GROMACS .gro file of C-alpha atoms in nm:
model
  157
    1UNK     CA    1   0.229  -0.313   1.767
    2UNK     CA    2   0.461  -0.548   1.603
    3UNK     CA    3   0.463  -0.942   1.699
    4UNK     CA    4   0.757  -1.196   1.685
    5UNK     CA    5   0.652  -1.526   1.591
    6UNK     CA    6   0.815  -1.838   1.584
    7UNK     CA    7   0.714  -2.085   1.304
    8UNK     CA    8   0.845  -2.453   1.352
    9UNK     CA    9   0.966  -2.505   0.940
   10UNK     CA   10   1.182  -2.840   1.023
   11UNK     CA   11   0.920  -3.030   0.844
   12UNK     CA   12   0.968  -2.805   0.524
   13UNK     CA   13   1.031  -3.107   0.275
   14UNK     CA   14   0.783  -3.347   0.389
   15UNK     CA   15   0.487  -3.388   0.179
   16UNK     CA   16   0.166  -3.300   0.354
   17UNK     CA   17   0.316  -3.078   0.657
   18UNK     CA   18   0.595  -2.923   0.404
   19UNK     CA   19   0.340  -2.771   0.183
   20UNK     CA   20   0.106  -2.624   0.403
   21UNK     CA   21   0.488  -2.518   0.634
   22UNK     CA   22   0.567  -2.362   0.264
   23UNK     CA   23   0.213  -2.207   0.190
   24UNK     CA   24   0.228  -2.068   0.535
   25UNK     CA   25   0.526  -1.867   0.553
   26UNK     CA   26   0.488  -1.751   0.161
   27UNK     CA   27   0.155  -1.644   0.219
   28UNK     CA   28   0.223  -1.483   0.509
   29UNK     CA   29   0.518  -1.318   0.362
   30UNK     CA   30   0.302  -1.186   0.075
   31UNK     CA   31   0.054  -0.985   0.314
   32UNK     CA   32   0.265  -0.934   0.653
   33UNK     CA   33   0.534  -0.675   0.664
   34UNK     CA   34   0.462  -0.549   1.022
   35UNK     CA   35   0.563  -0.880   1.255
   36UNK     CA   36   0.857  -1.024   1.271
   37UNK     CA   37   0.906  -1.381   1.201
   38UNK     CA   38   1.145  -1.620   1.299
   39UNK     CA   39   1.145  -1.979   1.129
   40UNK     CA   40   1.305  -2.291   1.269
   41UNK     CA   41   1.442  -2.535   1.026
   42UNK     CA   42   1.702  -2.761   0.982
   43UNK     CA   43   2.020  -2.777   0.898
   44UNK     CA   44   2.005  -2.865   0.544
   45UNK     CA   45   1.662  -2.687   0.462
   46UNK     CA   46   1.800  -2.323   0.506
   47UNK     CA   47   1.822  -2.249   0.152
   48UNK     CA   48   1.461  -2.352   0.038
   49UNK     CA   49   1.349  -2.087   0.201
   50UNK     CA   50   1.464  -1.783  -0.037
   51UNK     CA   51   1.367  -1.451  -0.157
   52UNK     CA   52   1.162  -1.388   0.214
   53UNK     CA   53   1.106  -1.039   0.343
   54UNK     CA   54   1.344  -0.870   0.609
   55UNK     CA   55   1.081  -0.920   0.907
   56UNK     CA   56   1.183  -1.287   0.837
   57UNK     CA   57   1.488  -1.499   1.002
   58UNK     CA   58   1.592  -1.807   0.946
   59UNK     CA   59   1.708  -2.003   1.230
   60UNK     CA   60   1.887  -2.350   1.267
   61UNK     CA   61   1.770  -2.641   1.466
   62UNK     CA   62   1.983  -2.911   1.454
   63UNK     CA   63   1.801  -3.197   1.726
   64UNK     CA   64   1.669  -3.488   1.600
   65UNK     CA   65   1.360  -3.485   1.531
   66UNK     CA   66   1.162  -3.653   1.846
   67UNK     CA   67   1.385  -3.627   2.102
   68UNK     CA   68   1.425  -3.521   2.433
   69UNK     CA   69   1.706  -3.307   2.327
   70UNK     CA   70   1.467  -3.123   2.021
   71UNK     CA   71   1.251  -3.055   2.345
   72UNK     CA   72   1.473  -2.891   2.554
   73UNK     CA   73   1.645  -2.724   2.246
   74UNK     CA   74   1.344  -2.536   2.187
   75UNK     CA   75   1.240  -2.472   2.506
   76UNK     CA   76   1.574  -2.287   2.497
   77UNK     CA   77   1.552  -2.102   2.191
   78UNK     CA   78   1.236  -1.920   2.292
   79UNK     CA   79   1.324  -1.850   2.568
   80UNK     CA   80   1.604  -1.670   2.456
   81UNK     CA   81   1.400  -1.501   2.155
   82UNK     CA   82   1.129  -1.393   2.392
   83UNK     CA   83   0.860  -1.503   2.120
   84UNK     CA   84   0.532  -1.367   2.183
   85UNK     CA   85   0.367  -1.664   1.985
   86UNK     CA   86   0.506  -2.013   1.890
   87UNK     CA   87   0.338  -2.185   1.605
   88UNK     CA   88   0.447  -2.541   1.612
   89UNK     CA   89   0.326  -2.694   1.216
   90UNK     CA   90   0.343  -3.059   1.380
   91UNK     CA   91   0.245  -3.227   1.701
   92UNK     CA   92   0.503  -3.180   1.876
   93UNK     CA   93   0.540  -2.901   2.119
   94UNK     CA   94   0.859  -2.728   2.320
   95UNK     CA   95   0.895  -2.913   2.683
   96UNK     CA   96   0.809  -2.555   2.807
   97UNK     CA   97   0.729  -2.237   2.638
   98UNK     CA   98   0.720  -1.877   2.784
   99UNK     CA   99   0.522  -1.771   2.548
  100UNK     CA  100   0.153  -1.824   2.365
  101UNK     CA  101   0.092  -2.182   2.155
  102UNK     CA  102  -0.022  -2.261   1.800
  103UNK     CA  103  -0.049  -2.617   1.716
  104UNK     CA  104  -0.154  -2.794   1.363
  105UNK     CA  105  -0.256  -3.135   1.389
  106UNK     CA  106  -0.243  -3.266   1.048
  107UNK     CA  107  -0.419  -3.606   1.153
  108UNK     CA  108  -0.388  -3.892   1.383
  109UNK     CA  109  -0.285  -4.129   1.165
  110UNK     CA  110  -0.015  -4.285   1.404
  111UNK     CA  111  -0.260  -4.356   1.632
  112UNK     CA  112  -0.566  -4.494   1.441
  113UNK     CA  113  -0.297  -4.731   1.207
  114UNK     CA  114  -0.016  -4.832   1.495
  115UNK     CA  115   0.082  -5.133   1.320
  116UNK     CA  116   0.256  -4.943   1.048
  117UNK     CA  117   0.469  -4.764   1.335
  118UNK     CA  118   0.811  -4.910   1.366
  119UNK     CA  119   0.749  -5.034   1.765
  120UNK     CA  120   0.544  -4.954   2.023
  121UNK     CA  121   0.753  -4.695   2.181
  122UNK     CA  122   0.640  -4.477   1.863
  123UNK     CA  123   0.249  -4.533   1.920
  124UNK     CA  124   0.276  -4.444   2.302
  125UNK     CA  125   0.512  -4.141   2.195
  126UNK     CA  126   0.261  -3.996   1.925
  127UNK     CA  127  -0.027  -4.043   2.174
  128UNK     CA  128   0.157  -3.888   2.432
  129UNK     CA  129   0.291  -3.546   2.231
  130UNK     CA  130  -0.088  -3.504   2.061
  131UNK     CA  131  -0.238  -3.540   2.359
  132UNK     CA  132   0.000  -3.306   2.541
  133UNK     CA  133  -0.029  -3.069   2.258
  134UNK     CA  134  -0.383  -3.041   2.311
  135UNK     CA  135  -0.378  -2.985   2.633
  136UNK     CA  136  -0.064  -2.724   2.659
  137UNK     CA  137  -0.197  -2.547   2.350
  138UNK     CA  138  -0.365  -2.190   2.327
  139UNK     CA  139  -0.552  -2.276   2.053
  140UNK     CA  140  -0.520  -2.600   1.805
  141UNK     CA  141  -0.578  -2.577   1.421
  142UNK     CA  142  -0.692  -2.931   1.216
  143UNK     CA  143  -0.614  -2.907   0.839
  144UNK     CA  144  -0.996  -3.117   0.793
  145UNK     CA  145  -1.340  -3.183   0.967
  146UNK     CA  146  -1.231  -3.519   0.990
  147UNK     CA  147  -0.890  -3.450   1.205
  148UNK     CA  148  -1.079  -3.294   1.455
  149UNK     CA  149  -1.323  -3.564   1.454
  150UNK     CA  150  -1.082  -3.805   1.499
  151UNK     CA  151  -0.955  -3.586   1.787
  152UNK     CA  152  -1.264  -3.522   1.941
  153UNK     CA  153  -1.334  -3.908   1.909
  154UNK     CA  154  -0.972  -4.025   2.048
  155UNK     CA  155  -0.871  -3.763   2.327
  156UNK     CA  156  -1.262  -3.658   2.451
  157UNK     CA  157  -1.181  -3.294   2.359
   0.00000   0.00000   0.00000
């Protein structure tokens, strides 16, 4: 039985979370012909994604990037795609989601260094979305021991 799976890519060209986003889907790619995929990136990061398979789609997303708007966006859009999983490749998670939960927590870095944030507003919104990740998440992936230390530490998970 085939699976569709959504794969939050909007973070393609950052550093750390665009290369594992990239080593992801070409890995999977490599050794997955049987699921479908559908990838959500922005609007100017379409065409770095080339030379994918056919169970692959590319889909835009167009919100800015923490906002209430990206929430409710995709909310929407799997809704309408009737996922069965959503793998988000960053903290932060659909408002609501029909459909099963992957989140990668890279680290916490917002939280344990606030004062390189731009205000407050930004601490209390990381700390908000991680924790709400955690807790609205089927299962949660940390790229190193030490990320889900820090997680364990910080949230009492």
């Amino acid at each position: 039985m085939a699976y569709t799976i959504g794969i939050d890519a909007r973070k393609l060209h950052d550093f750390g979370i665009g290369t594992y986003v990239r080593n992801l889907v070409y890995h999977l790619a490599a050794i997955d012909a049987e699921n479908r995929y559908v990838l959500f990136t922005g609007p100017q990061r379409k065409d770095a994604l080339r030379d994918l398979p056919e169970n692959f789609r590319i889909l835009t997303e167009s919100s800015p990037v923490y906002s209430v708007r990206e929430l409710v966006a995709l909310s929407w859009k799997l809704f309408r795609l009737d996922l069965d999983l959503y793998h988000a490749t960053h903290y932060v998670l659909p408002a609501v989601s029909p459909c099963r939960v992957v989140v990668t927590i890279h680290d916490i870095i917002h939280l344990l260094y606030p004062e390189y944030l731009p205000n407050r507003l930004a601490f209390f919104y990381a700390q908000r979305m991680i924790r709400r990740s955690l807790a609205r998440s089927d299962r949660v992936i940390t790229v190193s021991r030490n990320t889900k230390s820090d997680l364990t530490r910080y949230f009492d998970v």
